[in-house]
Amino acid sequence: MADRDPNLVVSGLSGTVTQDGVTVEVNIVRLEDEPDWSLEVVNSSGTSTVWDDQFATDAAALDAFRQAVSEEGMTSFLDSATVIPFPSR
């Protein structure tokens, strides 16, 4: 019998946030058999920003998002116009 993949637990603190004319989707999730939470922010273009650190609680993950917005602003989640192309050969 094959092991099943663990279910993904989505925090009730996840949701859409709009501020300063920028809307993002805040995803706070964990695997059912893991205690720590992950934080991902997805902008309207589908670009994802994922925190390297995990959080002991879903509230701590939401606090990290709020701190990033406070320090860097919502525009930090927008796609940058700066594109660095791979060198051609």
mmCIF file of C-alpha atoms in Angstrom:
data_model
loop_
_atom_site.group_PDB
_atom_site.id
_atom_site.type_symbol
_atom_site.label_atom_id
_atom_site.label_comp_id
_atom_site.label_asym_id
_atom_site.label_seq_id
_atom_site.Cartn_x
_atom_site.Cartn_y
_atom_site.Cartn_z
ATOM 1 C CA MET A 1 0.000 0.000 0.000
ATOM 2 C CA ALA A 2 1.443 3.377 -1.036
ATOM 3 C CA ASP A 3 1.717 6.219 1.432
ATOM 4 C CA ARG A 4 -0.662 9.057 0.715
ATOM 5 C CA ASP A 5 0.445 12.651 0.400
ATOM 6 C CA PRO A 6 -0.482 14.811 3.396
ATOM 7 C CA ASN A 7 -3.362 17.241 3.025
ATOM 8 C CA LEU A 8 -2.715 20.955 2.737
ATOM 9 C CA VAL A 9 -4.175 22.981 5.604
ATOM 10 C CA VAL A 10 -5.174 26.525 4.608
ATOM 11 C CA SER A 11 -5.316 29.092 7.399
ATOM 12 C CA GLY A 12 -8.469 31.106 7.904
ATOM 13 C CA LEU A 13 -6.135 34.137 7.922
ATOM 14 C CA SER A 14 -5.453 33.634 4.208
ATOM 15 C CA GLY A 15 -7.255 35.907 1.793
ATOM 16 C CA THR A 16 -7.225 38.880 -0.539
ATOM 17 C CA VAL A 17 -5.634 42.108 0.675
ATOM 18 C CA THR A 18 -5.977 45.454 -1.101
ATOM 19 C CA GLN A 19 -4.012 48.475 0.020
ATOM 20 C CA ASP A 20 -2.631 51.526 -1.808
ATOM 21 C CA GLY A 21 -4.300 50.362 -5.025
ATOM 22 C CA VAL A 22 -2.469 47.017 -4.997
ATOM 23 C CA THR A 23 -4.323 43.720 -4.522
ATOM 24 C CA VAL A 24 -2.576 40.502 -3.533
ATOM 25 C CA GLU A 25 -3.618 37.055 -2.394
ATOM 26 C CA VAL A 26 -2.057 36.055 0.941
ATOM 27 C CA ASN A 27 -1.723 32.277 1.287
ATOM 28 C CA ILE A 28 -0.833 30.851 4.693
ATOM 29 C CA VAL A 29 -0.602 27.071 4.569
ATOM 30 C CA ARG A 30 0.956 24.029 6.195
ATOM 31 C CA LEU A 31 0.996 20.311 5.628
ATOM 32 C CA GLU A 32 -1.363 18.452 7.957
ATOM 33 C CA ASP A 33 1.482 16.520 9.557
ATOM 34 C CA GLU A 34 3.802 19.535 9.974
ATOM 35 C CA PRO A 35 3.448 22.172 12.689
ATOM 36 C CA ASP A 36 4.955 25.177 10.873
ATOM 37 C CA TRP A 37 3.197 27.520 8.459
ATOM 38 C CA SER A 38 4.405 28.866 5.098
ATOM 39 C CA LEU A 39 3.632 32.304 3.691
ATOM 40 C CA GLU A 40 3.117 33.118 0.022
ATOM 41 C CA VAL A 41 1.898 36.356 -1.553
ATOM 42 C CA VAL A 42 0.614 36.265 -5.144
ATOM 43 C CA ASN A 43 0.059 39.469 -7.124
ATOM 44 C CA SER A 44 -2.526 40.063 -9.859
ATOM 45 C CA SER A 45 -0.050 38.903 -12.529
ATOM 46 C CA GLY A 46 0.370 35.575 -10.770
ATOM 47 C CA THR A 47 3.872 36.332 -9.527
ATOM 48 C CA SER A 48 4.517 34.562 -6.245
ATOM 49 C CA THR A 49 6.655 35.761 -3.339
ATOM 50 C CA VAL A 50 7.397 33.009 -0.819
ATOM 51 C CA TRP A 51 9.098 33.562 2.528
ATOM 52 C CA ASP A 52 12.107 31.316 3.148
ATOM 53 C CA ASP A 53 11.286 31.135 6.842
ATOM 54 C CA GLN A 54 8.427 29.127 8.249
ATOM 55 C CA PHE A 55 6.287 30.302 11.148
ATOM 56 C CA ALA A 56 5.177 28.643 14.379
ATOM 57 C CA THR A 57 1.643 30.021 13.976
ATOM 58 C CA ASP A 58 -0.511 31.292 11.146
ATOM 59 C CA ALA A 59 -0.808 34.597 13.038
ATOM 60 C CA ALA A 60 2.988 34.955 12.999
ATOM 61 C CA ALA A 61 2.957 34.436 9.220
ATOM 62 C CA LEU A 62 0.314 37.141 8.795
ATOM 63 C CA ASP A 63 2.371 39.448 11.030
ATOM 64 C CA ALA A 64 5.386 38.891 8.744
ATOM 65 C CA PHE A 65 3.275 39.924 5.741
ATOM 66 C CA ARG A 66 2.051 43.028 7.563
ATOM 67 C CA GLN A 67 5.615 43.910 8.595
ATOM 68 C CA ALA A 68 6.801 43.624 4.978
ATOM 69 C CA VAL A 69 3.989 45.924 3.856
ATOM 70 C CA SER A 70 4.810 48.395 6.643
ATOM 71 C CA GLU A 71 8.518 48.449 5.787
ATOM 72 C CA GLU A 72 8.454 48.101 1.981
ATOM 73 C CA GLY A 73 4.897 48.942 0.897
ATOM 74 C CA MET A 74 2.442 46.939 -1.172
ATOM 75 C CA THR A 75 4.234 47.921 -4.377
ATOM 76 C CA SER A 76 7.073 45.608 -3.358
ATOM 77 C CA PHE A 77 4.825 42.740 -4.492
ATOM 78 C CA LEU A 78 4.331 44.166 -7.976
ATOM 79 C CA ASP A 79 6.289 42.817 -10.929
ATOM 80 C CA SER A 80 9.431 44.797 -11.520
ATOM 81 C CA ALA A 81 10.093 46.346 -14.912
ATOM 82 C CA THR A 82 13.716 45.303 -14.556
ATOM 83 C CA VAL A 83 14.394 42.088 -16.409
ATOM 84 C CA ILE A 84 17.870 40.598 -16.467
ATOM 85 C CA PRO A 85 18.149 38.391 -19.547
ATOM 86 C CA PHE A 86 20.288 35.290 -19.668
ATOM 87 C CA PRO A 87 23.419 35.890 -21.736
ATOM 88 C CA SER A 88 23.176 34.542 -25.252
ATOM 89 C CA ARG A 89 25.826 32.233 -26.612
#
